[in-house]
Amino acid sequence: MRILVLGSGAREHAIVTALLAEDAGHELIAAPGNAGIAAEPGVTTISLDVTESRTVADFAEAEGVDLVVIGPEAPLVAGVGDAVRRRRIPVFGPDRAAAALEGSKTFAKRIMETAGVPTGRSVHAATLAEVAAALDELGAPHVVKADGLAAGKGVVVTSDRDAALAHAEHYLPQGPVLIEEFLGGPEVSLFFLADGHDVLPLSPAQDYKRVGDGDAGPNTGGMGAYSPLPWLDADFGSEAAFVDEVRRTIALPTIRTLEAEGTPFVGLLYCGLVLTPAGIRVIEFNARFGDPETQVVLPRLITPLSTLLLAAATGSLGGLPDPEFSPESAVVVVLASEGYPESPITGREITGLDAVLPSGVTIAHAATARDGDRMLATGGRVLGVVSRGDGFAAARAAAYIALAGIHLEGGHYRHDIAERVS
Ligand code: AMP
Ligand code: GLY
């Protein structure tokens, strides 16, 4: 197949790697891609503004691509899915209206309510006085969320009422904020492929959202992840039982509600879940593959990814068996630039990338660019070291050995990814 992948992060590198691993002779075009994606054999990268719907649709048509895969949320919310679909080109990624599941927390809450999906209680607040009343009603710890996209920075969870008020005050000029009930428990990211009517699950992963070891410091886009989650067996009997419960109570009702409302969702439904003592609760939906979770989920996928993405894009997931996954343990540790997430310092050289990597280790590039024979860091999350092995101890050890050989001035990463998993 001729496949156009939109985006430039480690998630898109993981998607490209999984498509190449099929050995099906796909022709891949990545727009804009990054230095790691460009170095993959058989991949062409092209500089395109992926949020320009018309530009992307024209390009996909001119290139005669068989499938467009939209990686990040920005093009979805900008309506790139709609534009490509109007040209009758199969596209994996929802239309703008359905992408509001991620783009608007208010929309997501309404859909969850209609679908009967379990989530935290929340209150809409348009003024500081309403915020204060809601904080007092729901109690501490306080959760305050901006309504729109904020790259993981729109949410604050704090027991400090003044800090909660200050966060709300910062976002109120952009519109109402959500004050949400605090949901305590382990978090799980579970992805579903959706074709507008049916869903198929991928394997669960856990993300590390805070910047520092032991969950210290501010929220980020994600500093590491691992998959599968062996500890689910203790609570649910098996991963399959957990996945089936989420499919039945969360993913399918959500997709069917969107379909009934005339905004069918075609693409990746990312369920951000908390396992509270009272049961599974949705903390957020995203309308695209998670980053960095994708870097540990896709390497374990045995079923050809292109078959699944095309089936979702063409409304034919129904009747397909659940995707198959290898039982091996996968870990990703993200290397970030100095100052990330507040104000990353970019443009510094990364060295050590040519070293021989331990067996089972690959590098997923996130924000890299070539400058002659130098490799530069161009963003906050620079790359992910992905490691697969027989058990988490081995996979983890190999990831950290590889990281020790990579140098970026001021670069930092978490040392505790998958530490307590066995
Ligand atoms: P979100 O942008 O909604 O994914 O939130 C980012 C992170 O904030 C989540 O992964 C959680 O760690 C935390 N968070 C969000 N909402 C809540 C909540 N209601 N209770 C506890 N933690 C939350
Ligand atoms: N890792 C969290 C996200 O992709 O939103």
Short mmCIF file of N, CA, C and O in Angstrom, two decimals, residues 96-147:
data_model
loop_
_atom_site.label_atom_id
_atom_site.label_comp_id
_atom_site.label_asym_id
_atom_site.label_seq_id
_atom_site.Cartn_x
_atom_site.Cartn_y
_atom_site.Cartn_z
N ARG A 96 -13.47 16.44 12.19
CA ARG A 96 -13.35 17.48 13.21
C ARG A 96 -14.42 17.34 14.30
O ARG A 96 -14.14 17.45 15.49
N ALA A 97 -15.66 17.07 13.88
CA ALA A 97 -16.76 17.02 14.85
C ALA A 97 -16.53 15.92 15.88
O ALA A 97 -16.77 16.11 17.07
N ALA A 98 -16.06 14.74 15.43
CA ALA A 98 -15.86 13.64 16.36
C ALA A 98 -14.56 13.82 17.16
O ALA A 98 -14.44 13.35 18.29
N ALA A 99 -13.59 14.53 16.58
CA ALA A 99 -12.33 14.79 17.29
C ALA A 99 -12.54 15.72 18.48
O ALA A 99 -11.67 15.85 19.34
N ALA A 100 -13.73 16.34 18.56
CA ALA A 100 -14.04 17.18 19.72
C ALA A 100 -14.05 16.35 21.00
O ALA A 100 -13.99 16.89 22.10
N LEU A 101 -14.11 15.04 20.85
CA LEU A 101 -14.00 14.16 22.01
C LEU A 101 -12.70 14.45 22.76
O LEU A 101 -12.61 14.32 23.97
N GLU A 102 -11.66 14.81 22.02
CA GLU A 102 -10.40 15.24 22.63
C GLU A 102 -10.31 16.76 22.72
O GLU A 102 -9.80 17.30 23.69
N GLY A 103 -10.79 17.44 21.69
CA GLY A 103 -10.59 18.89 21.59
C GLY A 103 -11.43 19.70 22.56
O GLY A 103 -11.10 20.85 22.85
N SER A 104 -12.51 19.11 23.06
CA SER A 104 -13.36 19.83 24.01
C SER A 104 -13.75 18.90 25.15
O SER A 104 -14.48 17.93 24.95
N LYS A 105 -13.27 19.20 26.33
CA LYS A 105 -13.58 18.35 27.48
C LYS A 105 -15.07 18.43 27.81
O LYS A 105 -15.66 17.47 28.32
N THR A 106 -15.71 19.56 27.48
CA THR A 106 -17.14 19.71 27.72
C THR A 106 -17.93 18.76 26.82
O THR A 106 -18.85 18.07 27.26
N PHE A 107 -17.54 18.71 25.54
CA PHE A 107 -18.18 17.79 24.59
C PHE A 107 -18.00 16.35 25.08
O PHE A 107 -18.95 15.56 25.10
N ALA A 108 -16.77 16.02 25.49
CA ALA A 108 -16.48 14.65 25.93
C ALA A 108 -17.37 14.28 27.12
O ALA A 108 -17.93 13.18 27.17
N LYS A 109 -17.53 15.19 28.06
CA LYS A 109 -18.37 14.92 29.24
C LYS A 109 -19.82 14.68 28.82
O LYS A 109 -20.50 13.82 29.37
N ARG A 110 -20.28 15.46 27.86
CA ARG A 110 -21.68 15.32 27.43
C ARG A 110 -21.89 13.95 26.76
O ARG A 110 -22.87 13.25 27.04
N ILE A 111 -20.94 13.56 25.90
CA ILE A 111 -21.06 12.26 25.24
C ILE A 111 -21.03 11.13 26.28
O ILE A 111 -21.81 10.18 26.22
N MET A 112 -20.14 11.27 27.27
CA MET A 112 -20.05 10.23 28.30
C MET A 112 -21.36 10.12 29.07
O MET A 112 -21.82 9.02 29.39
N GLU A 113 -21.95 11.27 29.33
CA GLU A 113 -23.21 11.25 30.07
C GLU A 113 -24.30 10.55 29.25
O GLU A 113 -24.99 9.67 29.76
N THR A 114 -24.41 10.92 27.98
CA THR A 114 -25.42 10.30 27.11
C THR A 114 -25.18 8.80 26.99
O THR A 114 -26.12 8.00 26.98
N ALA A 115 -23.90 8.42 26.89
CA ALA A 115 -23.56 7.01 26.67
C ALA A 115 -23.57 6.20 27.96
O ALA A 115 -23.41 4.99 27.93
N GLY A 116 -23.73 6.88 29.10
CA GLY A 116 -23.71 6.18 30.38
C GLY A 116 -22.33 5.65 30.75
O GLY A 116 -22.19 4.63 31.41
N VAL A 117 -21.29 6.37 30.30
CA VAL A 117 -19.92 5.94 30.55
C VAL A 117 -19.45 6.47 31.92
O VAL A 117 -19.66 7.65 32.22
N PRO A 118 -18.85 5.61 32.74
CA PRO A 118 -18.44 6.05 34.08
C PRO A 118 -17.27 7.04 34.06
O PRO A 118 -16.22 6.75 33.50
N THR A 119 -17.48 8.21 34.66
CA THR A 119 -16.43 9.23 34.72
C THR A 119 -16.63 10.02 36.01
O THR A 119 -17.62 9.83 36.71
N GLY A 120 -15.69 10.91 36.31
CA GLY A 120 -15.80 11.71 37.53
C GLY A 120 -16.88 12.77 37.40
O GLY A 120 -17.19 13.23 36.30
N ARG A 121 -17.46 13.16 38.54
CA ARG A 121 -18.41 14.28 38.53
C ARG A 121 -17.65 15.53 38.15
O ARG A 121 -16.49 15.71 38.53
N SER A 122 -18.31 16.44 37.45
CA SER A 122 -17.60 17.66 37.08
C SER A 122 -18.56 18.83 37.03
O SER A 122 -19.78 18.65 36.87
N VAL A 123 -18.02 20.00 37.19
CA VAL A 123 -18.80 21.23 37.17
C VAL A 123 -18.12 22.19 36.22
O VAL A 123 -16.91 22.35 36.22
N HIS A 124 -18.94 22.82 35.39
CA HIS A 124 -18.53 23.85 34.45
C HIS A 124 -18.46 25.18 35.16
O HIS A 124 -19.45 25.55 35.78
N ALA A 125 -17.38 25.91 35.05
CA ALA A 125 -17.33 27.20 35.74
C ALA A 125 -16.84 28.28 34.78
O ALA A 125 -15.81 28.12 34.12
N ALA A 126 -17.62 29.36 34.67
CA ALA A 126 -17.29 30.43 33.73
C ALA A 126 -16.69 31.64 34.41
O ALA A 126 -16.12 32.52 33.75
N THR A 127 -16.83 31.72 35.72
CA THR A 127 -16.27 32.86 36.46
C THR A 127 -15.48 32.33 37.65
O THR A 127 -15.65 31.17 38.06
N LEU A 128 -14.65 33.20 38.21
CA LEU A 128 -13.84 32.79 39.35
C LEU A 128 -14.72 32.43 40.56
O LEU A 128 -14.39 31.50 41.31
N ALA A 129 -15.84 33.13 40.69
CA ALA A 129 -16.75 32.83 41.79
C ALA A 129 -17.34 31.42 41.62
O ALA A 129 -17.44 30.65 42.58
N GLU A 130 -17.69 31.08 40.38
CA GLU A 130 -18.22 29.73 40.13
C GLU A 130 -17.15 28.68 40.38
O GLU A 130 -17.43 27.60 40.88
N VAL A 131 -15.91 29.02 40.01
CA VAL A 131 -14.79 28.09 40.26
C VAL A 131 -14.67 27.84 41.76
O VAL A 131 -14.61 26.68 42.21
N ALA A 132 -14.66 28.92 42.54
CA ALA A 132 -14.49 28.79 44.00
C ALA A 132 -15.60 27.93 44.59
O ALA A 132 -15.34 27.03 45.40
N ALA A 133 -16.83 28.16 44.13
CA ALA A 133 -17.96 27.38 44.66
C ALA A 133 -17.79 25.90 44.30
O ALA A 133 -18.04 25.02 45.14
N ALA A 134 -17.36 25.64 43.06
CA ALA A 134 -17.21 24.24 42.62
C ALA A 134 -16.07 23.55 43.38
O ALA A 134 -16.18 22.38 43.75
N LEU A 135 -14.99 24.28 43.64
CA LEU A 135 -13.87 23.69 44.38
C LEU A 135 -14.36 23.26 45.77
O LEU A 135 -14.02 22.18 46.25
N ASP A 136 -15.16 24.11 46.37
CA ASP A 136 -15.65 23.80 47.72
C ASP A 136 -16.66 22.66 47.70
O ASP A 136 -16.68 21.82 48.59
N GLU A 137 -17.45 22.62 46.63
CA GLU A 137 -18.46 21.56 46.55
C GLU A 137 -17.79 20.19 46.35
O GLU A 137 -18.15 19.22 47.01
N LEU A 138 -16.80 20.13 45.46
CA LEU A 138 -16.19 18.82 45.15
C LEU A 138 -15.09 18.45 46.13
O LEU A 138 -14.73 17.29 46.25
N GLY A 139 -14.51 19.44 46.80
CA GLY A 139 -13.50 19.15 47.83
C GLY A 139 -12.12 18.86 47.27
O GLY A 139 -11.94 18.71 46.06
N ALA A 140 -11.14 18.77 48.18
CA ALA A 140 -9.75 18.52 47.79
C ALA A 140 -9.51 17.01 47.71
O ALA A 140 -10.25 16.25 48.35
N PRO A 141 -8.49 16.54 46.98
CA PRO A 141 -7.64 17.32 46.07
C PRO A 141 -8.46 17.91 44.91
O PRO A 141 -9.42 17.30 44.48
N HIS A 142 -8.04 19.08 44.46
CA HIS A 142 -8.77 19.77 43.41
C HIS A 142 -8.23 19.41 42.03
O HIS A 142 -7.03 19.28 41.84
N VAL A 143 -9.14 19.28 41.07
CA VAL A 143 -8.76 19.03 39.68
C VAL A 143 -9.39 20.13 38.82
O VAL A 143 -10.61 20.28 38.81
N VAL A 144 -8.55 20.90 38.15
CA VAL A 144 -9.04 21.99 37.30
C VAL A 144 -8.52 21.75 35.88
O VAL A 144 -7.32 21.54 35.68
N LYS A 145 -9.44 21.78 34.90
CA LYS A 145 -9.05 21.49 33.52
C LYS A 145 -9.49 22.60 32.57
O LYS A 145 -10.65 23.01 32.60
N ALA A 146 -8.58 23.03 31.72
CA ALA A 146 -8.94 23.92 30.62
C ALA A 146 -9.78 23.11 29.65
O ALA A 146 -9.62 21.89 29.55
N ASP A 147 -10.66 23.77 28.90
CA ASP A 147 -11.57 23.02 28.03
C ASP A 147 -10.89 22.46 26.79
O ASP A 147 -11.17 21.36 26.36
#
